[in-house]
PDB file of C-alpha atoms and ligand atoms in Angstrom:
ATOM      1  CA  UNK A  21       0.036  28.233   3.012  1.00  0.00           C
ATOM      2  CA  UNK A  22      -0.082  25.335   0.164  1.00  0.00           C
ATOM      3  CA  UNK A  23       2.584  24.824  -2.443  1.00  0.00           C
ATOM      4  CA  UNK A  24       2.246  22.088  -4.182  1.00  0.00           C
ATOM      5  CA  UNK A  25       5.750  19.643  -5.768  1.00  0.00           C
ATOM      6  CA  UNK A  26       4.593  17.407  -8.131  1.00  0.00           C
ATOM      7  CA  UNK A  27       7.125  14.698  -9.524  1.00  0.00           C
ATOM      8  CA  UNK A  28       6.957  12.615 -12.417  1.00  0.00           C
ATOM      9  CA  UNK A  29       8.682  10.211 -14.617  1.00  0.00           C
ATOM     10  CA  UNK A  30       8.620   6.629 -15.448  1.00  0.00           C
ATOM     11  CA  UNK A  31       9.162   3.540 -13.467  1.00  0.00           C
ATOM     12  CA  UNK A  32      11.583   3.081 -11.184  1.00  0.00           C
ATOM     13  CA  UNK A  33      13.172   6.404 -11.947  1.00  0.00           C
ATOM     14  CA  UNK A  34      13.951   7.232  -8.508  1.00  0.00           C
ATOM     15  CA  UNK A  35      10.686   9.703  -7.519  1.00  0.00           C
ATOM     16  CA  UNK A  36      10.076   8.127  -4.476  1.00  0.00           C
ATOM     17  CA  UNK A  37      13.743   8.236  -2.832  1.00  0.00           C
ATOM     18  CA  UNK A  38      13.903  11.986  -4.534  1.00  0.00           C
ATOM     19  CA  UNK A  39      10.024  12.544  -3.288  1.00  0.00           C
ATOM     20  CA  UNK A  40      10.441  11.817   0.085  1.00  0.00           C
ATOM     21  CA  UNK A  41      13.759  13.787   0.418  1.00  0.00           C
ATOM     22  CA  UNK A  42      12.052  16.789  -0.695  1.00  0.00           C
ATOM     23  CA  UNK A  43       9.418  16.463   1.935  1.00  0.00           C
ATOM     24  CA  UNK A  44      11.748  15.852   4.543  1.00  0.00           C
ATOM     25  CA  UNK A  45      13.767  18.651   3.150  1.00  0.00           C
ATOM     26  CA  UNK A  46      10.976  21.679   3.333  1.00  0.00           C
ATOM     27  CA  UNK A  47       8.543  19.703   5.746  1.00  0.00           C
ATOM     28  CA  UNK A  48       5.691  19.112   3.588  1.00  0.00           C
ATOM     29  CA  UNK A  49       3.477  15.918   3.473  1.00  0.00           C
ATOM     30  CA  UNK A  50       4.153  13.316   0.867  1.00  0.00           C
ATOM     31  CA  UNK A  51       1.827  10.938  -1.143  1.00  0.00           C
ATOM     32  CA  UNK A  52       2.925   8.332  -3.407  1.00  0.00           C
ATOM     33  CA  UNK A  53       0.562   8.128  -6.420  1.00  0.00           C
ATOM     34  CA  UNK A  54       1.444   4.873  -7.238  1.00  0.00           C
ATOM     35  CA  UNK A  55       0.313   3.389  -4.464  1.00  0.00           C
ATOM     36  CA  UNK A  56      -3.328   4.323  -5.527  1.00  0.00           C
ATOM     37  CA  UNK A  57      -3.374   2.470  -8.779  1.00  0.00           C
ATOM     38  CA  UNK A  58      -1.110  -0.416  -6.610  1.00  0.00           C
ATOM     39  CA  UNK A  59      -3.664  -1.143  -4.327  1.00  0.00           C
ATOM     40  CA  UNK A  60      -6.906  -0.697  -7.138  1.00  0.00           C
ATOM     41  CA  UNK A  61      -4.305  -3.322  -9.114  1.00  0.00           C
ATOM     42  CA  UNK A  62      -4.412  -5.555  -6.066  1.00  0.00           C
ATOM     43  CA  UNK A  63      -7.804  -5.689  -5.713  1.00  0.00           C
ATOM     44  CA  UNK A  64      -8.657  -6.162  -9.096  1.00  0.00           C
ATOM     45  CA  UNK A  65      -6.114  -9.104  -9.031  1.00  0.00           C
ATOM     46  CA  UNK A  66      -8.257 -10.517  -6.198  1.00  0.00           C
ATOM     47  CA  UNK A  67     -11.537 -10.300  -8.235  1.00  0.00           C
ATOM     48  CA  UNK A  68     -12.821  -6.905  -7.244  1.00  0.00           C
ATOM     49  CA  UNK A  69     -14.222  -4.376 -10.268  1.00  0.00           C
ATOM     50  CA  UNK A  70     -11.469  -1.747 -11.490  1.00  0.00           C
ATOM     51  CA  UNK A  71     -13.797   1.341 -10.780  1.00  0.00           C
ATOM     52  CA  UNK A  72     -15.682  -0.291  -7.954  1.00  0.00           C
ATOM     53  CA  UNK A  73     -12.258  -0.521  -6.225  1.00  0.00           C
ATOM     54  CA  UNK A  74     -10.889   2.724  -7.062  1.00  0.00           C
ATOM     55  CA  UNK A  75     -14.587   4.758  -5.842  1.00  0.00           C
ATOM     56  CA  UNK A  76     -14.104   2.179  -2.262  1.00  0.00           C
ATOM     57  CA  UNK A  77     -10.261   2.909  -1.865  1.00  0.00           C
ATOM     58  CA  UNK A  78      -9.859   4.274   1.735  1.00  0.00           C
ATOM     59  CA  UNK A  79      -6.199   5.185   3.207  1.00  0.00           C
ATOM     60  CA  UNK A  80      -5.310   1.917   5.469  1.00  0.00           C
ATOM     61  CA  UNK A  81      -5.623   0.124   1.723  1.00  0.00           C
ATOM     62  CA  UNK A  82      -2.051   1.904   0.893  1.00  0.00           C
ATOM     63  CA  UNK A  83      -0.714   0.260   3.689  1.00  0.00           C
ATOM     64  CA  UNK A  84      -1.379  -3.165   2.651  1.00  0.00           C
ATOM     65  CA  UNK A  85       1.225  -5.828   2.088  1.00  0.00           C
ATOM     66  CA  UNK A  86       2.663  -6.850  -1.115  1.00  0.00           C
ATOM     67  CA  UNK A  87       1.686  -3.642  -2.971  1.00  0.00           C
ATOM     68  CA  UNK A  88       5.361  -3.259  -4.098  1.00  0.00           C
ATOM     69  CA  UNK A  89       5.613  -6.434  -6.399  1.00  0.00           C
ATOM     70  CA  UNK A  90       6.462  -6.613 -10.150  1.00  0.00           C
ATOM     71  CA  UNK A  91       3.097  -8.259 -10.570  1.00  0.00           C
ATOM     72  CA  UNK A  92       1.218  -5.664  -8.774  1.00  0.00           C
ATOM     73  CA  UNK A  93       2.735  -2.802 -10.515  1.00  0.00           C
ATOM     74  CA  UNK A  94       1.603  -4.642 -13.745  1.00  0.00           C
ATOM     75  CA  UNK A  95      -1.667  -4.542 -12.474  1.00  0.00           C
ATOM     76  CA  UNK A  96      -1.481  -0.975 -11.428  1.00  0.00           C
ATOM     77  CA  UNK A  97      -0.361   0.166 -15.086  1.00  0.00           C
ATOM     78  CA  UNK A  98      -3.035  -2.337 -16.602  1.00  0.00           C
ATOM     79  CA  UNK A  99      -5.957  -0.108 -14.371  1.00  0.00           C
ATOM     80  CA  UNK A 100      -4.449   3.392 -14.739  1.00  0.00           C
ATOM     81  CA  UNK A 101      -5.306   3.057 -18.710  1.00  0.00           C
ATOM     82  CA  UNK A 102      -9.440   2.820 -17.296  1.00  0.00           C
ATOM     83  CA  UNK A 103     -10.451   6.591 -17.023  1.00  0.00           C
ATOM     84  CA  UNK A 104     -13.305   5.862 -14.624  1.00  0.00           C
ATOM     85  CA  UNK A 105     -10.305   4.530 -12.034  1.00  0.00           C
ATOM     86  CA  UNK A 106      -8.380   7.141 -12.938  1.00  0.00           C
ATOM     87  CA  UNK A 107     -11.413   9.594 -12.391  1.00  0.00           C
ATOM     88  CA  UNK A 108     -12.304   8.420  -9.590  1.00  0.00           C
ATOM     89  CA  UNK A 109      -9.038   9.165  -7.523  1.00  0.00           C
ATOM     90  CA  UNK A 110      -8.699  12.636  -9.121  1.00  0.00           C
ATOM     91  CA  UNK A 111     -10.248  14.473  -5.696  1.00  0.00           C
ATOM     92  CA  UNK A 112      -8.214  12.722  -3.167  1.00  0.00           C
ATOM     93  CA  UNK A 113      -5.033  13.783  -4.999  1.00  0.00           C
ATOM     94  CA  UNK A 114      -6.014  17.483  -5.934  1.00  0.00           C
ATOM     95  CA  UNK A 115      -7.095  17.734  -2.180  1.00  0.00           C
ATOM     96  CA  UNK A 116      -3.725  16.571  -0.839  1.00  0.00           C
ATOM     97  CA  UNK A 117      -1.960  18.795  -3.070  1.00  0.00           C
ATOM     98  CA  UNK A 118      -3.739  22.320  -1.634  1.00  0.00           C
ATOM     99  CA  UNK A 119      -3.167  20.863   1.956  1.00  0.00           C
ATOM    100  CA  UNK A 120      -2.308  23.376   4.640  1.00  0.00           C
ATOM    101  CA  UNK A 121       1.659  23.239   5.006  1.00  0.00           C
ATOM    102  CA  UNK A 122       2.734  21.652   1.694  1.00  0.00           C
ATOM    103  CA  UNK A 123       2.573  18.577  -0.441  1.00  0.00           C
ATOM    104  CA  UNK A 124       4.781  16.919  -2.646  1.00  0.00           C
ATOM    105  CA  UNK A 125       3.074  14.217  -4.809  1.00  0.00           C
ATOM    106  CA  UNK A 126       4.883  11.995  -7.099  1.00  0.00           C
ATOM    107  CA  UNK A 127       3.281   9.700  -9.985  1.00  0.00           C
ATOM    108  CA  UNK A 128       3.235   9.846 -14.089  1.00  0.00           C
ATOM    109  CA  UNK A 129       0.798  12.766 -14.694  1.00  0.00           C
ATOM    110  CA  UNK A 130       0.117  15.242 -11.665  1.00  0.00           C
ATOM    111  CA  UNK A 131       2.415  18.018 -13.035  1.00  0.00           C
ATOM    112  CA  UNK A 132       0.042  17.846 -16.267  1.00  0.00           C
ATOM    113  CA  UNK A 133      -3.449  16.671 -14.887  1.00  0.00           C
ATOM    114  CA  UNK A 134      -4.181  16.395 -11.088  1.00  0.00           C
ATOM    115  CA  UNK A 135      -2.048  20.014 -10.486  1.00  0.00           C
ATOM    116  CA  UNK A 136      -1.154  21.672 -13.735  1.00  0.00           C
ATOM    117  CA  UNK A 137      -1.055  24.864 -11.319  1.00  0.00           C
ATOM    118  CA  UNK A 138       1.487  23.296  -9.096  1.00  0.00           C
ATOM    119  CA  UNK A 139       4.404  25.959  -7.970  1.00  0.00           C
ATOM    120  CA  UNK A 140       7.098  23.165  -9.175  1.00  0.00           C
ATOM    121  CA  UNK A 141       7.204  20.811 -11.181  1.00  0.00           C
ATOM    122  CA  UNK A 142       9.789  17.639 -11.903  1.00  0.00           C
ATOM    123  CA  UNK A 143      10.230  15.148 -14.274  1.00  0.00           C
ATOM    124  CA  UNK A 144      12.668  12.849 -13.169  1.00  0.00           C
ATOM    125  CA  UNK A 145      13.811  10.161 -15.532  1.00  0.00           C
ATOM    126  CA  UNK A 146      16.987   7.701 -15.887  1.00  0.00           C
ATOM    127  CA  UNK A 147      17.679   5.555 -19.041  1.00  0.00           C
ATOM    128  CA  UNK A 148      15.684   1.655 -18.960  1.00  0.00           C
ATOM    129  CA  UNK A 149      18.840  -0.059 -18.319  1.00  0.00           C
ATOM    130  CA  UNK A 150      19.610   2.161 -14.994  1.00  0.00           C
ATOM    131  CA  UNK A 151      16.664   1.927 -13.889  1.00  0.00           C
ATOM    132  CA  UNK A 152      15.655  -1.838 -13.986  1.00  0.00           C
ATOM    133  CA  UNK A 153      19.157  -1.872 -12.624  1.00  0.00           C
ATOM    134  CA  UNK A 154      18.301  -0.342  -9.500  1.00  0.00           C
ATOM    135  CA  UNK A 155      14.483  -1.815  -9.273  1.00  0.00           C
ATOM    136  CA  UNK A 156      15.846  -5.383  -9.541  1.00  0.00           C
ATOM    137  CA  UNK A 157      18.714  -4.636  -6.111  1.00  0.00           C
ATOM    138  CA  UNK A 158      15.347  -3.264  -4.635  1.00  0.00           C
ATOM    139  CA  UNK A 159      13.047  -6.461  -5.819  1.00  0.00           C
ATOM    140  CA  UNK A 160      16.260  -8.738  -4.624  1.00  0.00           C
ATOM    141  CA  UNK A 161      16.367  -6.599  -0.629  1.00  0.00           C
ATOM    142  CA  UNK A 162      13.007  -7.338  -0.277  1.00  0.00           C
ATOM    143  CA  UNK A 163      12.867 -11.248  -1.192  1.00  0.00           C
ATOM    144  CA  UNK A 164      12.008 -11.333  -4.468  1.00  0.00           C
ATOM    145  CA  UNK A 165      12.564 -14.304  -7.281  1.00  0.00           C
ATOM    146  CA  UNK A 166      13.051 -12.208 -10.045  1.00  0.00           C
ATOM    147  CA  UNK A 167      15.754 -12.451 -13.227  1.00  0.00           C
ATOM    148  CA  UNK A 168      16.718  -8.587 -14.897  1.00  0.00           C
ATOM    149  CA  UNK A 169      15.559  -9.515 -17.413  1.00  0.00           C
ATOM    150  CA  UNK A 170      12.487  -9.691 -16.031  1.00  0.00           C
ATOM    151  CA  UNK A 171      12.681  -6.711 -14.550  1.00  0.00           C
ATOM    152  CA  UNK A 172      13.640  -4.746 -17.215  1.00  0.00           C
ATOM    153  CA  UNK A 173      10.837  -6.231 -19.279  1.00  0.00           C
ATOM    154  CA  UNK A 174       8.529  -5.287 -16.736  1.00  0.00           C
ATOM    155  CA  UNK A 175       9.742  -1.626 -17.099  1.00  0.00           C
ATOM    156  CA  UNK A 176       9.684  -1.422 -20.549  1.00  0.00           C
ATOM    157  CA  UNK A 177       6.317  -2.618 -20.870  1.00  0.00           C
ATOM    158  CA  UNK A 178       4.800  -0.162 -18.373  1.00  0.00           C
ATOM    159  CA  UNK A 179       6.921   2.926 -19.985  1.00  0.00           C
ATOM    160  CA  UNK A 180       5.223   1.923 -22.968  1.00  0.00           C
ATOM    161  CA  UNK A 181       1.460   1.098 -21.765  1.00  0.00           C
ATOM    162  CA  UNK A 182       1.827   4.823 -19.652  1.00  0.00           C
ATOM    163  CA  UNK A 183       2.853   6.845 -22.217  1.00  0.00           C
ATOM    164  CA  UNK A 184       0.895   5.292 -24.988  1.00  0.00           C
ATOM    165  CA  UNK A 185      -2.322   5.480 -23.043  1.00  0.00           C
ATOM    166  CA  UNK A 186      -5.391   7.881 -24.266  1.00  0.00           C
ATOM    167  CA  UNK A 187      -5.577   9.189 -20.571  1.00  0.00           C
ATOM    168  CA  UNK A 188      -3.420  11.004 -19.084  1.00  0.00           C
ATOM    169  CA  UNK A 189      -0.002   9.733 -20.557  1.00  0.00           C
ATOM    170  CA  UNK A 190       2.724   9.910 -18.903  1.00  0.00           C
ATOM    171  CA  UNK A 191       4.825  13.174 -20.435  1.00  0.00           C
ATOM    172  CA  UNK A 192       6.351  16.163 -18.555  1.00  0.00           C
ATOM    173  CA  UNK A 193       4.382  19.113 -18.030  1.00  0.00           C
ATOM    174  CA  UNK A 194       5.870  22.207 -20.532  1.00  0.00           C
ATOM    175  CA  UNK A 195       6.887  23.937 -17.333  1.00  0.00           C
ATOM    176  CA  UNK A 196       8.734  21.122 -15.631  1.00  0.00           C
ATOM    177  CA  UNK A 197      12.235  20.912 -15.022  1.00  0.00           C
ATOM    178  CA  UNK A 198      13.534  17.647 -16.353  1.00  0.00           C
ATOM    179  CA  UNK A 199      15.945  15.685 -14.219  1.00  0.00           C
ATOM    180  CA  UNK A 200      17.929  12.715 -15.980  1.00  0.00           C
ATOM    181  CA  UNK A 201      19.193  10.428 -13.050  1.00  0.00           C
ATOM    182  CA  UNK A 202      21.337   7.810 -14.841  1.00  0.00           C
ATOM    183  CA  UNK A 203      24.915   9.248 -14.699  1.00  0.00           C
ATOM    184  CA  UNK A 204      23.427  10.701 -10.783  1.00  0.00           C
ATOM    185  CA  UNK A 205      23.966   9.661  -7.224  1.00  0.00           C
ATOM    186  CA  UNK A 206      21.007   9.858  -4.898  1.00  0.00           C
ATOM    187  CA  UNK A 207      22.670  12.503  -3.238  1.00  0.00           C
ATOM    188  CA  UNK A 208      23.215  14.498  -6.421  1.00  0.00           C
ATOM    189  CA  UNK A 209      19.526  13.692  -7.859  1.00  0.00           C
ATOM    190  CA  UNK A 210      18.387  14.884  -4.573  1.00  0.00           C
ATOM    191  CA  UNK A 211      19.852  17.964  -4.426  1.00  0.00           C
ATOM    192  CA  UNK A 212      19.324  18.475  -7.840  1.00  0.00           C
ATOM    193  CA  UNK A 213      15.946  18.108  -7.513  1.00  0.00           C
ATOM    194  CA  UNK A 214      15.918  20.539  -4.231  1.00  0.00           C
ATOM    195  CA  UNK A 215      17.808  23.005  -6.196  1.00  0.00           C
ATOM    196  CA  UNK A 216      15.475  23.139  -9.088  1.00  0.00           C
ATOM    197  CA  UNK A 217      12.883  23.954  -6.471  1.00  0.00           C
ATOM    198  CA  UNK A 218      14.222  26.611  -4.925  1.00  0.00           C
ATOM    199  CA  UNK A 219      14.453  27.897  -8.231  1.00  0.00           C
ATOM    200  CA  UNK A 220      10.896  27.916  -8.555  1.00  0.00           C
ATOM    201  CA  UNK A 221      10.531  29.110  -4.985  1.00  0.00           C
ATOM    202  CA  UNK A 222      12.305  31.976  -5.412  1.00  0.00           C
ATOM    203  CA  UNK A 223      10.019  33.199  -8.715  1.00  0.00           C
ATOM    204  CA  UNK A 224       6.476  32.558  -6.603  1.00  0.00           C
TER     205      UNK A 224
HETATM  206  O1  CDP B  26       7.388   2.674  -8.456  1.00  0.00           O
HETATM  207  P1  CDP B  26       7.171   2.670  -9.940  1.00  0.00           P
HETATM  208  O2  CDP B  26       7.707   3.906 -10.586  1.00  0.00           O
HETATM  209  O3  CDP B  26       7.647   1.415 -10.597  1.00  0.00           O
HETATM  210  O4  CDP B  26       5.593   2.635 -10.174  1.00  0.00           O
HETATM  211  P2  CDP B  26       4.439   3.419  -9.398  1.00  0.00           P
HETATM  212  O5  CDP B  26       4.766   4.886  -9.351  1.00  0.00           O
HETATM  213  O6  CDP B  26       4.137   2.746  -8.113  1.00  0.00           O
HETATM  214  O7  CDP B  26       3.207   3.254 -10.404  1.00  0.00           O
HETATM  215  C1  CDP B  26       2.653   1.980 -10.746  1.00  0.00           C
HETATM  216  C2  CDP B  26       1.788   2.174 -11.978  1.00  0.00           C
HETATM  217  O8  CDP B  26       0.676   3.023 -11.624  1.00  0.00           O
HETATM  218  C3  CDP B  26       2.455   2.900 -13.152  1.00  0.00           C
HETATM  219  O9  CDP B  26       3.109   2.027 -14.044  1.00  0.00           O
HETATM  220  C4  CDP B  26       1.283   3.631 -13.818  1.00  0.00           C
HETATM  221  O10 CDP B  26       0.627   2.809 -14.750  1.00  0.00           O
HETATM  222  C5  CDP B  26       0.323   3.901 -12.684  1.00  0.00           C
HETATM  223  N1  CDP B  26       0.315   5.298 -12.235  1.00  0.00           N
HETATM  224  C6  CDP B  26      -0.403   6.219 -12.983  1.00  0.00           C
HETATM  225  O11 CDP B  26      -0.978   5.874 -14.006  1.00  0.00           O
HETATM  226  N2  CDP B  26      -0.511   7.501 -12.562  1.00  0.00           N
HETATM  227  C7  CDP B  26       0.114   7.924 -11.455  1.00  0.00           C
HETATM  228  N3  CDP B  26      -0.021   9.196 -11.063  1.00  0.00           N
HETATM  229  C8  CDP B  26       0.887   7.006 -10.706  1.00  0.00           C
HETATM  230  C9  CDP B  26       0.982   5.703 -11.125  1.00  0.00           C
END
């Protein structure tokens, strides 16, 4: 069996925390989209070529450290505008979406591009302000010396730069339920997000 959960929205909008609940939730596999263009950002920060990077990119290179900075996600959105990169990671995501058992994928344009046939599909979002809100408590956990301003500059001008993009912008999918997480506990955008599943579930 495959059904495939694909989750988008915008940065910091809470997919991953919601993503990996779902998973957990119905046992499926989980892959974090991002990570891809992180770690073609990274190496591209360290001198490599976008689409030579992307075509190399093997799965220990999404464990690598430091993929989770404001800089690197900079990078990342600064790649994902190259369609060659983009491309070239389309058959390692449409693969892990068919998987035996289940896959939830989360990113800015797999409801629309990488699984348009996907049996649900999310678009979670949360205004700018809530969401360099909570980026900037995650940034601060893990170390980081980072103002919000900053941080909220950094989202805005990735929002922008995704959606604006000739490939694959960042936009929900007609058929996707939208989820607005600002007013929202994690508890209630998870559930939310389960519910709206079961939804679709329930109609395949
Ligand atoms: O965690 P956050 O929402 O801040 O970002 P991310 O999901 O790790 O994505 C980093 C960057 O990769 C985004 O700003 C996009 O430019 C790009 N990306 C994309 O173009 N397509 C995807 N499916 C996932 C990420």
């Amino acid at each position: 069996m495959s059904f495939a959960i694909a989750i988008d929205g915008p940065a910091a909008a809470g997919k991953g925390t919601i993503s990996k609940a779902v998973a957990a939730h119905y046992g499926f596999a989980h892959l974090d989209t991002g990570l891809l263009y992180r770690a073609v950002g990274a190496k591209v920060r360290d001198g490599a070529d976008p689409v030579e990077a992307a075509k190399a990119l093997v799965a220990e290179d999404l464990d690598a450290a430091g993929l989770r900075t404001a800089e690197v996600a900079q990078a990342a959105s600064r790649v994902a505008v190259n369609a060659d990169v983009r491309a070239a990671l389309v058959d390692f995501q449409r693969a892990f979406a068919r998987r035996a058992g289940g896959a939830v994928l989360d990113g800015r344009d797999i409801g629309t591009v990488i699984c348009p046939e996907a049996e649900a599909k999310l678009f979670v979002t949360a205004s700018a302000e809530v969401r360099a809100a909570r980026r900037y408590r995650e940034l601060l956990e893990r170390g980081a010396d980072v103002t919000p301003e900053e941080v909220l500059a950094d989202v805005r001008e990735r929002d922008a730069r995704d959606t604006d993009r000739a490939e694959a912008p960042m936009r929900p999918a007609e058929d996707a339920t939208l989820i607005d997480t600002s007013a929202m506990s994690i508890e209630d955008a998870i559930a939310a997000a389960i519910a709206a599943v079961n939804a679709r579930r329930e109609e395949t």
